[in-house]
Amino acid sequence: MGKTKRIAVLISGRGSNMVSIVERLCSEKEPVGEVVFVFSNITDAQGLEKAKNFGIETLSFSHKIYSSRKEFDEAVASEIEKRDIDLVCLAGYMRLLSKGFIRKFRNRIMNIHPSLLPSFTGLDAQGQAFDWGVRYTGCTVHFVDEELDHGPIILQRTVEVLQDDTKESLTDRILEMEHQIYPEAVDLYCRDKLKVEGRKVSII
Ligand code: GRF
């Protein structure tokens, strides 16, 4: 295993997945990684306060002050590069990434999506699954590529849809699972245990 990995988390809202990653990394006996930077495109995102309470450096500026996605992403990428980041974790980051950003950090950007990909990509994945009437849904951690919710899958966990579920109760149980698999995937990355070949990720 190499040096302790430096991790940036990009958020737009509540930041509960970011917290689950931070807590897991803090609980390791031998540190394998550290969240050193939390960025948000939403200047009053709740998760920013949570990150500050952990003593993590935060930064936020709105995409609205940039004339294009490309320019905004270049500004975010340059903040990430300044901090010598190994891994970028998207955690409820409600922005599509430009191709340039993805190329810069190829196989070093992870995302969590609240469905069993490739089913139910895009917004409101839990609602889509609920309305479809599937018996099982879940969540997926994957590397990010140029297409939405599409890159190589790292970990998935299933959640059963119960007869008396509402969209909200289902969403809550999926979120509990997200909080287990995202930190697990980050931990594997930090220990150099993820090998990506095409679409396939092996755990070594
Ligand atoms: C999660 O459900 C995640 O899967 C989705 O957005 C939500 C973010 O929640 N991408 P939080 O900000 O991590 O609490």
Short mmCIF file of C-alpha atoms and ligand atoms in Angstrom, two decimals:
data_model
loop_
_atom_site.label_atom_id
_atom_site.label_comp_id
_atom_site.label_asym_id
_atom_site.label_seq_id
_atom_site.Cartn_x
_atom_site.Cartn_y
_atom_site.Cartn_z
CA MET A 1 0.00 0.00 0.00
CA GLY A 2 1.29 3.45 -0.93
CA LYS A 3 1.03 6.68 1.00
CA THR A 4 -2.11 7.82 2.79
CA LYS A 5 -4.54 8.88 0.08
CA ARG A 6 -5.74 12.47 -0.08
CA ILE A 7 -9.46 12.64 -0.81
CA ALA A 8 -11.73 15.44 -2.00
CA VAL A 9 -15.50 15.14 -1.66
CA LEU A 10 -17.83 17.15 -3.90
CA ILE A 11 -21.30 17.79 -2.51
CA SER A 12 -24.39 19.87 -3.26
CA GLY A 13 -26.56 19.19 -0.22
CA ARG A 14 -26.84 17.39 3.06
CA GLY A 15 -23.55 15.51 2.85
CA SER A 16 -24.51 12.37 4.75
CA ASN A 17 -22.40 10.17 2.44
CA MET A 18 -19.45 12.51 2.92
CA VAL A 19 -19.85 12.11 6.70
CA SER A 20 -19.97 8.31 6.39
CA ILE A 21 -16.68 8.35 4.45
CA VAL A 22 -14.98 10.69 6.93
CA GLU A 23 -16.13 8.63 9.91
CA ARG A 24 -14.92 5.38 8.39
CA LEU A 25 -11.49 6.80 7.52
CA CYS A 26 -11.14 8.32 11.00
CA SER A 27 -11.93 4.98 12.61
CA GLU A 28 -9.12 3.06 10.86
CA LYS A 29 -6.28 2.01 13.18
CA GLU A 30 -3.68 2.67 10.50
CA PRO A 31 -4.77 5.71 8.44
CA VAL A 32 -5.22 4.73 4.79
CA GLY A 33 -6.85 7.91 3.54
CA GLU A 34 -8.02 11.30 4.67
CA VAL A 35 -10.73 13.64 3.42
CA VAL A 36 -8.73 16.86 3.15
CA PHE A 37 -11.09 18.97 1.04
CA VAL A 38 -14.86 19.35 0.64
CA PHE A 39 -16.16 21.44 -2.24
CA SER A 40 -19.73 22.50 -2.97
CA ASN A 41 -21.30 24.31 -5.90
CA ILE A 42 -24.12 25.30 -3.51
CA THR A 43 -22.78 27.94 -1.17
CA ASP A 44 -25.18 27.14 1.69
CA ALA A 45 -25.09 23.32 1.36
CA GLN A 46 -25.71 21.77 4.79
CA GLY A 47 -22.80 19.40 4.32
CA LEU A 48 -20.27 22.26 4.37
CA GLU A 49 -20.94 22.91 8.09
CA LYS A 50 -20.63 19.20 8.80
CA ALA A 51 -17.23 19.11 7.07
CA LYS A 52 -16.05 22.20 8.98
CA ASN A 53 -17.04 20.51 12.24
CA PHE A 54 -14.62 17.70 11.35
CA GLY A 55 -11.92 20.35 10.79
CA ILE A 56 -11.87 19.71 7.02
CA GLU A 57 -11.03 22.52 4.62
CA THR A 58 -14.10 23.58 2.66
CA LEU A 59 -14.63 25.76 -0.38
CA SER A 60 -17.70 26.71 -2.31
CA PHE A 61 -18.51 28.81 -5.30
CA SER A 62 -21.55 28.71 -7.51
CA HIS A 63 -21.57 27.40 -11.07
CA LYS A 64 -23.90 30.33 -11.79
CA ILE A 65 -21.02 32.80 -11.85
CA TYR A 66 -19.35 30.93 -14.75
CA SER A 67 -20.39 31.26 -18.36
CA SER A 68 -19.92 27.57 -19.21
CA ARG A 69 -19.71 24.14 -17.59
CA LYS A 70 -16.19 23.84 -18.96
CA GLU A 71 -14.98 27.01 -17.22
CA PHE A 72 -16.63 26.11 -13.93
CA ASP A 73 -15.19 22.59 -14.01
CA GLU A 74 -11.73 23.95 -14.83
CA ALA A 75 -11.92 26.16 -11.75
CA VAL A 76 -12.98 23.21 -9.57
CA ALA A 77 -10.31 20.95 -11.12
CA SER A 78 -7.62 23.52 -10.43
CA GLU A 79 -8.65 23.70 -6.73
CA ILE A 80 -8.43 19.91 -6.58
CA GLU A 81 -5.04 19.81 -8.31
CA LYS A 82 -3.63 22.48 -5.96
CA ARG A 83 -4.33 20.16 -3.07
CA ASP A 84 -2.64 17.15 -4.60
CA ILE A 85 -5.75 14.96 -4.41
CA ASP A 86 -5.64 11.23 -5.19
CA LEU A 87 -9.38 10.49 -5.22
CA VAL A 88 -12.44 12.64 -5.91
CA CYS A 89 -15.70 11.38 -4.39
CA LEU A 90 -18.98 12.72 -5.69
CA ALA A 91 -21.53 12.54 -2.89
CA GLY A 92 -24.84 14.06 -3.89
CA TYR A 93 -23.01 16.43 -6.25
CA MET A 94 -25.79 17.62 -8.53
CA ARG A 95 -23.64 18.64 -11.50
CA LEU A 96 -22.77 16.76 -14.64
CA LEU A 97 -19.01 16.76 -15.14
CA SER A 98 -17.41 17.98 -18.34
CA LYS A 99 -15.31 15.59 -20.41
CA GLY A 100 -12.15 17.55 -19.58
CA PHE A 101 -12.69 17.10 -15.85
CA ILE A 102 -13.28 13.36 -16.24
CA ARG A 103 -10.19 12.92 -18.42
CA LYS A 104 -8.04 14.74 -15.88
CA PHE A 105 -9.00 12.34 -13.09
CA ARG A 106 -9.67 9.14 -15.07
CA ASN A 107 -10.54 6.24 -12.72
CA ARG A 108 -9.98 8.56 -9.79
CA ILE A 109 -13.56 9.86 -9.53
CA MET A 110 -16.18 7.80 -7.70
CA ASN A 111 -19.92 8.32 -7.43
CA ILE A 112 -22.73 6.80 -5.40
CA HIS A 113 -26.05 6.24 -7.12
CA PRO A 114 -29.22 5.13 -5.29
CA SER A 115 -30.19 2.26 -7.62
CA LEU A 116 -28.75 -0.97 -8.96
CA LEU A 117 -27.15 0.39 -12.12
CA PRO A 118 -27.67 0.19 -15.04
CA SER A 119 -31.33 0.46 -13.94
CA PHE A 120 -32.81 3.84 -13.05
CA THR A 121 -30.12 6.32 -13.96
CA GLY A 122 -30.52 10.06 -13.44
CA LEU A 123 -32.65 11.93 -10.95
CA ASP A 124 -34.99 10.37 -8.39
CA ALA A 125 -33.69 6.83 -8.88
CA GLN A 126 -35.53 5.66 -5.76
CA GLY A 127 -38.84 7.06 -7.07
CA GLN A 128 -38.25 5.52 -10.49
CA ALA A 129 -37.67 2.07 -8.91
CA PHE A 130 -40.66 2.47 -6.59
CA ASP A 131 -42.98 3.47 -9.44
CA TRP A 132 -41.72 0.65 -11.67
CA GLY A 133 -42.72 -1.90 -9.03
CA VAL A 134 -39.39 -3.73 -8.79
CA ARG A 135 -39.01 -6.15 -5.88
CA TYR A 136 -35.36 -5.28 -5.36
CA THR A 137 -33.40 -2.11 -5.83
CA GLY A 138 -30.29 -0.84 -4.05
CA CYS A 139 -27.27 1.33 -4.55
CA THR A 140 -24.09 1.38 -6.61
CA VAL A 141 -20.63 2.89 -6.19
CA HIS A 142 -18.92 3.31 -9.54
CA PHE A 143 -16.06 5.12 -11.22
CA VAL A 144 -17.25 8.06 -13.26
CA ASP A 145 -16.88 8.09 -17.03
CA GLU A 146 -18.20 10.43 -19.73
CA GLU A 147 -21.77 9.06 -19.60
CA LEU A 148 -24.25 9.64 -16.80
CA ASP A 149 -24.29 6.93 -14.07
CA HIS A 150 -22.42 4.62 -16.41
CA GLY A 151 -18.78 3.99 -15.40
CA PRO A 152 -17.20 0.76 -14.08
CA ILE A 153 -19.06 -0.63 -11.06
CA ILE A 154 -17.09 -1.01 -7.82
CA LEU A 155 -19.71 -2.19 -5.29
CA GLN A 156 -23.46 -2.75 -5.25
CA ARG A 157 -25.87 -3.69 -2.50
CA THR A 158 -29.50 -4.76 -2.84
CA VAL A 159 -32.46 -3.44 -0.87
CA GLU A 160 -35.78 -5.30 -0.94
CA VAL A 161 -38.88 -3.28 -1.73
CA LEU A 162 -41.45 -4.18 0.95
CA GLN A 163 -45.23 -4.36 0.47
CA ASP A 164 -45.87 -1.45 2.82
CA ASP A 165 -42.97 0.72 1.62
CA THR A 166 -43.49 4.32 0.63
CA LYS A 167 -40.99 6.05 -1.61
CA GLU A 168 -39.65 7.75 1.54
CA SER A 169 -39.18 4.57 3.59
CA LEU A 170 -37.47 2.89 0.64
CA THR A 171 -35.20 5.92 0.15
CA ASP A 172 -34.22 5.78 3.85
CA ARG A 173 -33.23 2.10 3.67
CA ILE A 174 -31.24 2.67 0.47
CA LEU A 175 -29.43 5.56 2.16
CA GLU A 176 -28.44 3.30 5.08
CA MET A 177 -26.89 0.94 2.53
CA GLU A 178 -25.16 3.82 0.74
CA HIS A 179 -23.50 4.70 4.04
CA GLN A 180 -22.05 1.19 4.18
CA ILE A 181 -20.82 0.69 0.63
CA TYR A 182 -19.39 4.13 -0.16
CA PRO A 183 -16.89 4.08 2.74
CA GLU A 184 -16.10 0.45 1.87
CA ALA A 185 -15.30 1.37 -1.75
CA VAL A 186 -13.16 4.32 -0.65
CA ASP A 187 -11.31 2.08 1.78
CA LEU A 188 -10.57 -0.43 -1.02
CA TYR A 189 -9.27 2.37 -3.22
CA CYS A 190 -7.04 3.69 -0.43
CA ARG A 191 -5.56 0.22 0.02
CA ASP A 192 -4.81 -0.01 -3.73
CA LYS A 193 -7.19 -2.94 -4.02
CA LEU A 194 -9.19 -1.80 -7.04
CA LYS A 195 -8.01 -2.74 -10.51
CA VAL A 196 -9.96 -1.37 -13.48
CA GLU A 197 -9.89 -3.13 -16.85
CA GLY A 198 -12.42 -1.76 -19.28
CA ARG A 199 -15.80 -1.93 -17.56
CA LYS A 200 -14.62 -4.50 -15.02
CA VAL A 201 -13.32 -3.63 -11.59
CA SER A 202 -11.57 -6.43 -9.73
CA ILE A 203 -10.94 -6.37 -6.02
CA ILE A 204 -7.41 -7.67 -5.52
C1 GRF B 1 -27.76 10.14 -2.09
O1 GRF B 1 -28.96 9.42 -2.14
C2 GRF B 1 -26.87 9.77 -3.25
O2 GRF B 1 -27.00 8.44 -3.64
C3 GRF B 1 -27.39 10.65 -4.34
O3 GRF B 1 -27.71 11.87 -3.69
C4 GRF B 1 -27.98 11.63 -2.31
C5 GRF B 1 -27.02 12.47 -1.53
O4 GRF B 1 -27.24 12.42 -0.14
N1 GRF B 1 -26.40 10.77 -5.39
P1 GRF B 1 -26.16 13.06 0.84
O5 GRF B 1 -25.94 14.50 0.40
O6 GRF B 1 -24.91 12.25 0.77
O7 GRF B 1 -26.82 13.00 2.20
#
